[in-house]
Structure formats: C-alpha cells, structure tokens
mmCIF file of C-alpha atoms in Angstrom:
data_model
loop_
_atom_site.group_PDB
_atom_site.id
_atom_site.type_symbol
_atom_site.label_atom_id
_atom_site.label_comp_id
_atom_site.label_asym_id
_atom_site.label_seq_id
_atom_site.Cartn_x
_atom_site.Cartn_y
_atom_site.Cartn_z
ATOM 1 C CA MET A 1 139.055 36.010 299.699
ATOM 2 C CA GLY A 2 141.802 38.400 298.629
ATOM 3 C CA SER A 3 141.007 42.039 298.075
ATOM 4 C CA TYR A 4 140.898 43.460 294.536
ATOM 5 C CA ASP A 5 142.704 46.758 293.907
ATOM 6 C CA ASP A 6 140.677 48.422 291.117
ATOM 7 C CA SER A 7 143.269 51.137 290.461
ATOM 8 C CA THR A 8 145.974 48.536 289.902
ATOM 9 C CA GLY A 9 143.803 46.635 287.395
ATOM 10 C CA LYS A 10 143.068 49.770 285.420
ATOM 11 C CA SER A 11 146.750 50.630 285.418
ATOM 12 C CA LYS A 12 147.645 47.244 283.963
ATOM 13 C CA ILE A 13 144.954 47.532 281.283
ATOM 14 C CA THR A 14 146.151 51.024 280.339
ATOM 15 C CA GLU A 15 149.749 49.783 280.192
ATOM 16 C CA ALA A 16 148.757 46.884 277.920
ATOM 17 C CA LYS A 17 146.806 49.206 275.610
ATOM 18 C CA THR A 18 149.760 51.549 275.392
ATOM 19 C CA ARG A 19 152.092 48.643 274.599
ATOM 20 C CA TYR A 20 149.808 47.335 271.833
ATOM 21 C CA THR A 21 149.392 50.857 270.429
ATOM 22 C CA VAL A 22 153.155 51.332 270.238
ATOM 23 C CA LEU A 23 153.659 47.906 268.695
ATOM 24 C CA GLY A 24 150.859 48.592 266.214
ATOM 25 C CA SER A 25 152.434 51.900 265.253
ATOM 26 C CA PHE A 26 155.804 50.259 264.674
ATOM 27 C CA PHE A 27 154.102 47.567 262.575
ATOM 28 C CA ALA A 28 152.253 50.175 260.495
ATOM 29 C CA ILE A 29 155.426 52.189 259.969
ATOM 30 C CA GLY A 30 157.323 49.054 259.021
ATOM 31 C CA LEU A 31 154.576 48.053 256.603
ATOM 32 C CA CYS A 32 154.604 51.479 254.937
ATOM 33 C CA LEU A 33 158.378 51.448 254.641
ATOM 34 C CA GLY A 34 158.221 47.960 253.176
ATOM 35 C CA VAL A 35 155.678 49.065 250.578
ATOM 36 C CA VAL A 36 157.734 52.163 249.626
ATOM 37 C CA ILE A 37 160.982 50.181 249.389
ATOM 38 C CA SER A 38 159.319 47.397 247.386
ATOM 39 C CA GLU A 39 157.760 49.931 245.044
ATOM 40 C CA ARG A 40 161.128 51.600 244.437
ATOM 41 C CA ILE A 41 162.789 48.272 243.786
ATOM 42 C CA TYR A 42 159.975 47.381 241.358
ATOM 43 C CA VAL A 43 160.266 50.701 239.505
ATOM 44 C CA GLN A 44 164.037 50.330 239.281
ATOM 45 C CA LYS A 45 163.759 46.791 237.968
ATOM 46 C CA ARG A 46 161.037 47.827 235.551
ATOM 47 C CA SER A 47 163.237 50.592 234.191
ATOM 48 C CA LEU A 48 165.825 47.956 233.402
ATOM 49 C CA ILE A 49 163.364 45.968 231.291
ATOM 50 C CA PRO A 50 164.097 46.960 227.685
ATOM 51 C CA LYS A 51 161.361 48.461 225.561
ATOM 52 C CA PRO A 52 160.321 46.387 222.527
ATOM 53 C CA ARG A 53 162.665 48.218 220.139
ATOM 54 C CA GLN A 54 165.523 48.010 222.642
ATOM 55 C CA LEU A 55 164.866 44.311 223.065
ATOM 56 C CA VAL A 56 164.861 43.723 219.321
ATOM 57 C CA SER A 57 168.045 45.756 219.053
ATOM 58 C CA ARG A 58 169.746 43.719 221.779
ATOM 59 C CA ILE A 59 168.672 40.456 220.178
ATOM 60 C CA ALA A 60 170.010 41.726 216.850
ATOM 61 C CA GLU A 61 173.270 42.744 218.502
ATOM 62 C CA SER A 62 173.650 39.318 220.048
ATOM 63 C CA MET A 63 173.001 37.755 216.643
ATOM 64 C CA HIS A 64 175.637 40.001 215.090
ATOM 65 C CA VAL A 65 178.135 39.090 217.781
ATOM 66 C CA GLY A 66 177.402 35.450 217.099
ATOM 67 C CA HIS A 67 178.083 35.954 213.426
ATOM 68 C CA ARG A 68 181.376 37.671 214.149
ATOM 69 C CA ALA A 69 182.382 34.913 216.517
ATOM 70 C CA ALA A 70 181.595 32.310 213.879
ATOM 71 C CA GLY A 71 183.522 34.234 211.252
ATOM 72 C CA PRO A 72 182.330 35.628 207.920
ATOM 73 C CA ARG A 73 179.956 33.524 205.889
ATOM 74 C CA ASN A 74 181.451 34.559 202.568
ATOM 75 C CA GLU A 75 184.042 36.882 201.044
ATOM 76 C CA LEU A 76 181.591 39.779 200.800
ATOM 77 C CA GLU A 77 180.853 39.652 204.523
ATOM 78 C CA ALA A 78 184.563 39.460 205.311
ATOM 79 C CA TYR A 79 185.090 42.670 203.340
ATOM 80 C CA LEU A 80 182.071 44.356 204.910
ATOM 81 C CA MET A 81 183.354 43.571 208.384
ATOM 82 C CA LYS A 82 186.494 45.572 207.536
ATOM 83 C CA ILE A 83 184.905 48.630 205.959
ATOM 84 C CA ALA A 84 181.609 48.803 207.904
ATOM 85 C CA PRO A 85 182.085 47.279 211.373
ATOM 86 C CA GLU A 86 178.887 48.962 212.665
ATOM 87 C CA LYS A 87 176.878 46.991 210.089
ATOM 88 C CA GLU A 88 175.705 50.079 208.196
ATOM 89 C CA LEU A 89 176.838 50.888 204.675
ATOM 90 C CA LEU A 90 176.432 53.642 202.097
ATOM 91 C CA LEU A 91 176.083 51.686 198.872
ATOM 92 C CA ALA A 92 176.116 52.937 195.292
ATOM 93 C CA VAL A 93 175.731 50.679 192.266
ATOM 94 C CA ALA A 94 177.765 51.842 189.263
ATOM 95 C CA ASN A 95 179.117 50.757 185.892
ATOM 96 C CA LYS A 96 181.548 52.359 183.477
ATOM 97 C CA ASN A 97 178.807 54.551 181.984
ATOM 98 C CA THR A 98 178.870 56.679 185.153
ATOM 99 C CA MET A 99 182.537 57.495 184.526
ATOM 100 C CA TRP A 100 182.201 58.866 180.995
ATOM 101 C CA ASP A 101 181.584 62.477 182.036
ATOM 102 C CA GLY A 102 183.123 62.229 185.495
ATOM 103 C CA MET A 103 179.908 61.839 187.493
ATOM 104 C CA LEU A 104 181.229 58.932 189.564
ATOM 105 C CA ASP A 105 184.273 61.034 190.399
ATOM 106 C CA THR A 106 182.080 63.946 191.553
ATOM 107 C CA PHE A 107 179.928 61.596 193.613
ATOM 108 C CA THR A 108 182.851 59.885 195.344
ATOM 109 C CA LYS A 109 184.505 63.238 196.091
ATOM 110 C CA GLY A 110 181.343 63.930 198.088
ATOM 111 C CA ILE A 111 181.884 60.700 200.027
ATOM 112 C CA LYS A 112 185.387 61.868 200.903
ATOM 113 C CA ARG A 113 184.229 65.420 201.661
ATOM 114 C CA ALA A 114 181.652 64.128 204.143
ATOM 115 C CA LYS A 115 184.114 61.565 205.568
ATOM 116 C CA VAL A 116 181.833 58.575 205.020
ATOM 117 C CA SER A 117 184.284 55.753 205.676
ATOM 118 C CA ASN A 118 181.605 53.028 205.632
ATOM 119 C CA HIS A 119 180.918 53.263 201.919
ATOM 120 C CA MET A 120 181.077 50.962 198.932
ATOM 121 C CA VAL A 121 180.694 51.292 195.193
ATOM 122 C CA LEU A 122 179.333 48.023 193.904
ATOM 123 C CA ALA A 123 181.043 47.817 190.521
ATOM 124 C CA LEU A 124 179.229 46.025 187.738
ATOM 125 C CA ASP A 125 182.372 45.763 185.590
ATOM 126 C CA VAL A 126 186.129 45.513 186.011
ATOM 127 C CA VAL A 127 186.729 49.011 184.620
ATOM 128 C CA THR A 128 184.665 50.581 187.404
ATOM 129 C CA ARG A 129 186.236 48.365 190.059
ATOM 130 C CA ASP A 130 189.754 49.293 188.962
ATOM 131 C CA TRP A 131 188.912 53.004 188.879
ATOM 132 C CA CYS A 132 187.639 52.797 192.470
ATOM 133 C CA LEU A 133 190.798 51.029 193.623
ATOM 134 C CA GLU A 134 192.957 53.690 191.957
ATOM 135 C CA ASN A 135 191.003 56.491 193.628
ATOM 136 C CA GLY A 136 190.818 55.100 197.167
ATOM 137 C CA ILE A 137 187.153 54.097 197.045
ATOM 138 C CA ASN A 138 185.887 50.909 198.689
ATOM 139 C CA SER A 139 184.493 48.709 195.949
ATOM 140 C CA TRP A 140 183.226 45.218 195.249
ATOM 141 C CA LEU A 141 182.933 43.603 191.848
ATOM 142 C CA MET A 142 179.646 41.837 191.194
ATOM 143 C CA ASN A 143 178.979 40.502 187.731
ATOM 144 C CA LEU A 144 175.256 40.549 187.063
ATOM 145 C CA THR A 145 173.186 39.608 184.052
ATOM 146 C CA ILE A 146 170.260 41.836 183.099
ATOM 147 C CA SER A 147 167.077 39.796 183.120
ATOM 148 C CA SER A 148 165.270 39.286 179.828
ATOM 149 C CA ALA A 149 162.259 41.133 181.281
ATOM 150 C CA GLN A 150 164.285 44.369 181.537
ATOM 151 C CA LYS A 151 165.987 44.251 178.158
ATOM 152 C CA GLY A 152 165.096 47.233 176.022
ATOM 153 C CA THR A 153 164.304 49.488 178.985
ATOM 154 C CA GLY A 154 167.612 51.348 178.733
ATOM 155 C CA ASP A 155 170.830 50.659 180.587
ATOM 156 C CA ASN A 156 170.079 52.848 183.602
ATOM 157 C CA HIS A 157 166.615 51.417 184.194
ATOM 158 C CA ALA A 158 167.866 47.875 183.705
ATOM 159 C CA VAL A 159 170.588 48.385 186.316
ATOM 160 C CA SER A 160 168.086 50.014 188.700
ATOM 161 C CA ALA A 161 165.806 47.028 188.380
ATOM 162 C CA MET A 162 168.604 44.779 189.661
ATOM 163 C CA LYS A 163 169.351 46.771 192.812
ATOM 164 C CA PHE A 164 166.731 45.074 194.972
ATOM 165 C CA GLY A 165 168.349 41.701 194.406
ATOM 166 C CA ILE A 166 171.708 43.298 195.188
ATOM 167 C CA LEU A 167 170.348 44.823 198.392
ATOM 168 C CA LYS A 168 168.918 41.485 199.419
ATOM 169 C CA SER A 169 172.408 39.946 199.483
ATOM 170 C CA PHE A 170 173.508 42.639 201.967
ATOM 171 C CA VAL A 171 170.409 42.488 204.163
ATOM 172 C CA GLU A 172 170.805 38.703 204.378
ATOM 173 C CA LEU A 173 174.186 39.418 205.985
ATOM 174 C CA ASP A 174 172.418 41.665 208.567
ATOM 175 C CA TYR A 175 173.713 44.914 207.054
ATOM 176 C CA SER A 176 171.475 47.978 206.975
ATOM 177 C CA ILE A 177 172.022 49.886 203.744
ATOM 178 C CA LEU A 178 171.752 53.498 202.657
ATOM 179 C CA LEU A 179 171.348 53.076 198.922
ATOM 180 C CA SER A 180 172.419 56.072 196.870
ATOM 181 C CA ASP A 181 172.352 56.826 193.168
ATOM 182 C CA VAL A 182 175.498 58.527 191.874
ATOM 183 C CA ASP A 183 173.721 61.712 190.694
ATOM 184 C CA ILE A 184 173.799 62.953 194.279
ATOM 185 C CA ALA A 185 175.913 65.707 195.820
ATOM 186 C CA ILE A 186 176.961 64.751 199.359
ATOM 187 C CA PHE A 187 177.752 67.501 201.879
ATOM 188 C CA LYS A 188 177.439 65.818 205.292
ATOM 189 C CA ASN A 189 177.745 62.299 206.655
ATOM 190 C CA PRO A 190 174.198 60.961 206.164
ATOM 191 C CA PHE A 191 174.505 58.417 208.983
ATOM 192 C CA GLU A 192 174.557 61.309 211.440
ATOM 193 C CA HIS A 193 171.131 62.437 210.211
ATOM 194 C CA LEU A 194 169.091 59.221 210.088
ATOM 195 C CA TYR A 195 166.356 58.468 212.622
ATOM 196 C CA ARG A 196 166.543 54.670 212.327
ATOM 197 C CA ASP A 197 163.062 54.223 213.808
ATOM 198 C CA SER A 198 161.513 52.692 210.685
ATOM 199 C CA ASP A 199 162.183 49.822 208.315
ATOM 200 C CA VAL A 200 162.510 52.137 205.324
ATOM 201 C CA GLU A 201 163.616 55.773 205.546
ATOM 202 C CA GLY A 202 163.519 57.337 202.114
ATOM 203 C CA MET A 203 163.824 60.531 200.119
ATOM 204 C CA THR A 204 160.598 61.787 198.600
ATOM 205 C CA ASP A 205 159.856 63.136 195.144
ATOM 206 C CA GLY A 206 157.613 65.644 196.928
ATOM 207 C CA PHE A 207 158.786 69.259 196.745
ATOM 208 C CA ASP A 208 156.837 70.838 199.624
ATOM 209 C CA GLU A 209 155.281 69.740 202.914
ATOM 210 C CA ARG A 210 151.967 68.604 201.435
ATOM 211 C CA THR A 211 153.388 66.606 198.549
ATOM 212 C CA ALA A 212 156.198 65.128 200.647
ATOM 213 C CA TYR A 213 154.545 64.362 203.965
ATOM 214 C CA GLY A 214 150.964 63.876 202.819
ATOM 215 C CA SER A 215 147.582 65.572 202.951
ATOM 216 C CA ILE A 216 143.940 64.649 203.290
ATOM 217 C CA GLU A 217 142.164 65.396 200.013
ATOM 218 C CA GLY A 218 138.455 65.553 199.259
ATOM 219 C CA PHE A 219 136.428 63.709 196.618
ATOM 220 C CA ASP A 220 133.005 64.847 195.475
ATOM 221 C CA ASP A 221 130.405 62.759 193.648
ATOM 222 C CA PRO A 222 127.138 64.775 193.499
ATOM 223 C CA SER A 223 125.177 61.718 192.334
ATOM 224 C CA MET A 224 125.575 60.248 195.836
ATOM 225 C CA GLY A 225 123.444 62.947 197.478
ATOM 226 C CA TRP A 226 124.192 63.308 201.187
ATOM 227 C CA GLY A 227 127.027 60.773 200.777
ATOM 228 C CA ARG A 228 128.672 62.721 197.959
ATOM 229 C CA TYR A 229 131.831 63.631 199.908
ATOM 230 C CA ALA A 230 134.721 61.321 200.736
ATOM 231 C CA GLN A 231 138.334 61.814 201.727
ATOM 232 C CA TYR A 232 141.604 60.117 200.912
ATOM 233 C CA TYR A 233 145.262 60.442 201.840
ATOM 234 C CA LYS A 234 147.748 61.567 199.181
ATOM 235 C CA HIS A 235 151.526 61.970 198.987
ATOM 236 C CA PHE A 236 154.220 61.757 196.343
ATOM 237 C CA ASN A 237 156.164 58.543 195.873
ATOM 238 C CA LEU A 238 159.411 57.777 197.625
ATOM 239 C CA ASN A 239 162.400 57.936 195.312
ATOM 240 C CA SER A 240 164.041 54.556 194.786
ATOM 241 C CA GLY A 241 167.440 56.203 194.279
ATOM 242 C CA LEU A 242 168.005 57.270 197.888
ATOM 243 C CA PHE A 243 166.747 55.325 200.883
ATOM 244 C CA TYR A 244 167.933 53.633 204.063
ATOM 245 C CA ILE A 245 166.713 50.104 204.678
ATOM 246 C CA ARG A 246 167.150 48.266 207.958
ATOM 247 C CA ALA A 247 168.078 44.618 208.048
ATOM 248 C CA ASN A 248 165.148 42.545 209.312
ATOM 249 C CA ASN A 249 162.659 39.942 208.111
ATOM 250 C CA ARG A 250 160.131 42.512 206.828
ATOM 251 C CA THR A 251 162.637 44.310 204.609
ATOM 252 C CA LEU A 252 164.058 41.005 203.425
ATOM 253 C CA ASP A 253 160.533 39.992 202.375
ATOM 254 C CA LEU A 254 160.070 43.312 200.566
ATOM 255 C CA LEU A 255 163.363 42.994 198.680
ATOM 256 C CA ASP A 256 162.679 39.389 197.740
ATOM 257 C CA ARG A 257 159.299 40.317 196.279
ATOM 258 C CA LEU A 258 160.711 43.266 194.332
ATOM 259 C CA ALA A 259 163.681 41.307 192.983
ATOM 260 C CA THR A 260 161.403 38.452 191.874
ATOM 261 C CA ARG A 261 158.856 40.769 190.279
ATOM 262 C CA LEU A 262 161.397 42.799 188.312
ATOM 263 C CA ALA A 263 163.180 39.665 187.131
ATOM 264 C CA HIS A 264 159.986 38.535 185.428
ATOM 265 C CA GLU A 265 158.095 41.731 184.638
ATOM 266 C CA LYS A 266 158.969 44.794 182.564
ATOM 267 C CA TYR A 267 158.189 47.476 185.092
ATOM 268 C CA TRP A 268 159.676 50.706 186.460
ATOM 269 C CA ASP A 269 161.587 49.877 189.634
ATOM 270 C CA GLN A 270 160.369 53.000 191.464
ATOM 271 C CA THR A 271 156.709 52.160 190.861
ATOM 272 C CA ALA A 272 157.252 48.582 192.033
ATOM 273 C CA TYR A 273 159.135 49.873 195.102
ATOM 274 C CA ASN A 274 156.272 52.150 196.159
ATOM 275 C CA GLU A 275 153.605 49.557 195.451
ATOM 276 C CA GLY A 276 155.504 47.056 197.584
ATOM 277 C CA ILE A 277 155.715 49.520 200.477
ATOM 278 C CA PHE A 278 152.326 51.259 200.386
ATOM 279 C CA PHE A 279 149.747 48.877 198.897
ATOM 280 C CA LEU A 280 147.534 47.714 201.755
ATOM 281 C CA SER A 281 146.921 44.107 202.686
ATOM 282 C CA HIS A 282 143.603 42.947 201.290
ATOM 283 C CA GLY A 283 141.954 39.618 200.600
ATOM 284 C CA SER A 284 144.599 36.970 200.121
ATOM 285 C CA TYR A 285 147.320 39.600 199.620
ATOM 286 C CA LYS A 286 149.446 40.494 202.624
ATOM 287 C CA SER A 287 151.898 43.354 202.253
ATOM 288 C CA PRO A 288 155.436 43.154 203.687
ATOM 289 C CA GLN A 289 154.117 45.593 206.346
ATOM 290 C CA VAL A 290 157.317 47.606 206.530
ATOM 291 C CA SER A 291 157.221 50.818 208.550
ATOM 292 C CA VAL A 292 158.137 53.993 206.666
ATOM 293 C CA ARG A 293 159.692 57.371 207.435
ATOM 294 C CA VAL A 294 159.966 60.128 204.850
ATOM 295 C CA MET A 295 163.276 61.979 204.916
ATOM 296 C CA GLU A 296 163.013 65.713 205.590
ATOM 297 C CA ILE A 297 162.814 67.597 202.313
ATOM 298 C CA ASP A 298 165.468 70.176 203.176
ATOM 299 C CA THR A 299 167.878 67.637 204.658
ATOM 300 C CA PHE A 300 167.765 65.028 201.894
ATOM 301 C CA MET A 301 166.721 67.334 199.067
ATOM 302 C CA ASN A 302 165.551 66.624 195.534
ATOM 303 C CA SER A 303 166.469 68.906 192.649
ATOM 304 C CA LYS A 304 162.941 70.235 192.050
ATOM 305 C CA ARG A 305 162.841 71.498 195.635
ATOM 306 C CA LEU A 306 166.185 73.257 195.141
ATOM 307 C CA PHE A 307 165.844 74.680 191.634
ATOM 308 C CA LYS A 308 162.207 75.773 191.770
ATOM 309 C CA ASP A 309 162.027 76.971 195.370
ATOM 310 C CA ILE A 310 165.024 77.121 197.701
ATOM 311 C CA ARG A 311 167.478 78.979 195.435
ATOM 312 C CA HIS A 312 164.941 81.796 194.880
ATOM 313 C CA ARG A 313 164.526 82.549 198.582
ATOM 314 C CA PRO A 314 166.434 85.386 200.263
ATOM 315 C CA LYS A 315 169.590 84.066 201.907
ATOM 316 C CA GLY A 316 168.220 84.507 205.409
ATOM 317 C CA GLN A 317 165.192 82.347 204.561
ATOM 318 C CA GLN A 318 167.077 79.446 203.054
ATOM 319 C CA PRO A 319 167.418 76.225 205.096
ATOM 320 C CA PRO A 320 170.845 75.119 206.371
ATOM 321 C CA LEU A 321 173.291 73.145 204.242
ATOM 322 C CA PRO A 322 171.569 69.869 203.287
ATOM 323 C CA VAL A 323 173.057 66.430 203.813
ATOM 324 C CA MET A 324 172.507 65.297 200.224
ATOM 325 C CA VAL A 325 171.005 66.806 197.074
ATOM 326 C CA HIS A 326 169.667 64.353 194.507
ATOM 327 C CA VAL A 327 169.515 65.635 190.908
ATOM 328 C CA ASN A 328 166.605 63.344 190.174
ATOM 329 C CA TYR A 329 164.228 65.730 188.378
ATOM 330 C CA HIS A 330 166.554 67.047 185.683
ATOM 331 C CA PRO A 331 168.281 65.407 182.681
ATOM 332 C CA ASP A 332 171.491 67.498 182.743
ATOM 333 C CA LYS A 333 172.434 65.716 185.929
ATOM 334 C CA HIS A 334 176.174 66.101 186.196
ATOM 335 C CA GLU A 335 176.253 69.770 185.170
ATOM 336 C CA ARG A 336 173.647 70.624 187.780
ATOM 337 C CA MET A 337 175.335 68.411 190.341
ATOM 338 C CA LYS A 338 178.625 70.308 189.958
ATOM 339 C CA ALA A 339 176.794 73.644 190.068
ATOM 340 C CA VAL A 340 174.976 72.654 193.268
ATOM 341 C CA ILE A 341 178.312 71.910 194.924
ATOM 342 C CA GLU A 342 179.640 75.321 193.815
ATOM 343 C CA TRP A 343 176.487 77.102 195.019
ATOM 344 C CA TYR A 344 176.660 75.603 198.478
ATOM 345 C CA GLY A 345 180.400 76.291 198.422
ATOM 346 C CA GLY A 346 179.714 80.031 198.284
ATOM 347 C CA ASN A 347 179.284 80.870 194.575
ATOM 348 C CA GLU A 348 175.847 82.511 194.719
ATOM 349 C CA HIS A 349 175.588 82.675 190.906
ATOM 350 C CA ALA A 350 176.448 79.014 190.242
ATOM 351 C CA LEU A 351 172.809 78.064 189.581
ATOM 352 C CA ASP A 352 171.799 81.140 187.591
ATOM 353 C CA ALA A 353 172.247 79.524 184.177
ATOM 354 C CA PHE A 354 169.845 76.673 184.919
ATOM 355 C CA PRO A 355 166.080 76.929 184.451
ATOM 356 C CA GLY A 356 163.840 75.731 187.247
ATOM 357 C CA GLY A 357 162.459 72.946 185.120
ATOM 358 C CA SER A 358 164.032 71.079 182.242
ATOM 359 C CA GLU A 359 162.852 73.639 179.694
ATOM 360 C CA LYS A 360 164.426 77.033 179.065
ATOM 361 C CA GLY A 361 162.644 79.978 180.630
ATOM 362 C CA THR A 362 161.039 77.937 183.420
ATOM 363 C CA ARG A 363 162.078 79.891 186.509
ATOM 364 C CA ARG A 364 159.605 78.162 188.794
#
C-alpha cells in the first residue's frame, strides 16, 4: 500500500479553502456591485417617469400638437393660433357701452402697458370690433342673443350671464382662459404670476387673509348641551369678473352647467359660479369637482382691499405693485380706475378724493 503524506493532504485542503474563499469574496463583491448598479438604474428610470400632472400635461401637449397638425377646426381657432400660440388667452367681453366714457380704452392701455400679446376683446357688436381694430387690439366679433331668462336684469348682468357659454367655446378648443372684466387696471403681465396648479384660479371678494383664504368659525346652540358647539369653514366668494380657467373635462362640465342654468334661470352669474364650484356632491348630485386656487389678495387686488386698507398704510408697509386691480366694489368705476393708475404711477394724492366705501366720509 502506498504511504499517505498527512502534511500534503492538509496543504491541499487549505489551498482549496483559500480558493473557495477568494471566489466567494469575488462573488459577494460582484453581487453587491450588481445590486448598487441596478438600484441606480432603477432610480434613474423612475425619475424619468412623469408625475401625474406631468403626464396629463404631456398628453395634453400631444393632443394640442395633433390639433395643430390637423389644422384649425374653425375660424376662431385659426385666429387663436395666431395670437395665442401657447394656448393661453386674456379674454375680455365688451360691447359699445364700455366705450362711452373711455373705460375700454383705459383697460386696453393696461394690456399694452403690461405687454400682454396673447389677448382678445370679444366684441358683442360691430362698433366695438371696429374700435379694437383701429386701436391695435386683438378682437373677435361674436353676435349673441340675450336669453329671455336674463331680460330685465340690466345690460351688464345680462352680458355677464352669457360669458360662461362664451368661455365654453374657447375651452372646447383646448384654450385656457384668463377672463377679465374691463373695470380692471393692469400693471404687469398676469400670465407671469399664475400658479396653474388648479382648474380654477380666481380673484376673491375677500379683503383680508381670513375673508379671502378662509377661516374655521364656531357655532353655538346651547339647547344641545354637551354637543352645543360645532365648526364650519367660511370664506368670501370668488369674483366672476377675474379668473383663470384651465382647459379640461372638469372645467368644460362646469361651464356647460353654468351656461345652461343661466340660459333658463334668472340668477346672478357670480352666485351661480360659486355654487357650481363649491357646493359639495351629495345624494344624486355630483359637483364638477374642479380644484380651486384663490389668487393672492395683494397681487390680484380688489378695490375694497385697496381703498379701505392698502392706501392708508405707510409707504414702507405697502405691498409691491400689484398685477391687476379690479374696481369691483365701487360704482364710480372708471374714475377710480384712472386714479389707481395715477397712484401707482407715483401721484401719492391721486386717491385722496375718494371715500373708502361708496358713501362720502367713509374712510375705512
């Protein structure tokens, strides 16, 4: 029988163990590297996956491109493609009444001052359309008939009641609209100050943080004993004379409901507008479920905020130049509108003659 060298056997075993240990180490290192590399690739790919809003935006963009490729669907869209290629438009609805004291002229000078090229005055008569053409203002003539339900409400309210149907025709063409009344002084391009994260982004009738942005209020009914207290949320209505509305199915539903309602019911358009936005779904009723953002009160300012608060503050405590000031609270609209422009232009006494409210002697 051959002799067995024990030291040689141990040496071979040790060598094999060392080899397996080295191989195992390389395998473990390779596995770790593979995991790290795979993880990085996954993270990178995941970062490329668009968020829901980005995805919706990209789908919308592809739809818009498709529409452009197919050509305009009507004459209005052909015109819009020229004046508002980014599919956003500042729109004001006007008739010849707004020209009697020069208010339309003051309003459109603001458009030029702020360099808002993507604008349009939707003229309800030939006189207004011709005036716009003569003064270098984009315009479109749309002959509309006031519904029988709105007759007797006054010309301004009757026209306001029609604006939701007008807006619908633009939203159907995938245009997002910043609707503006003409009793508004424009100082900056509003499209540079919109958030665009909500379906409706509107100016409020609120004149401070609580009334504009909302507050939790208490209700007390002593007859309920330990359950006497309850709370509710309260804020002022959005103003239907200045708001940005994005083009999508929810806003189209909202506009369709409002246009239909006001064509058959004698009702204030602003009340209908807020009911359509804020009334909660209940029972068989489902709201349009539009998302809402309130415009900042010192950026898109109403006239109560300015005349009863801001103008009385020391200069160093006044907010910066606003984007737009809406003379919505006061009847002497054009006179105040012109004075507001002078005041922000440097004439610190331009507002002195005006009371805070509509009545003389009302400072605040």
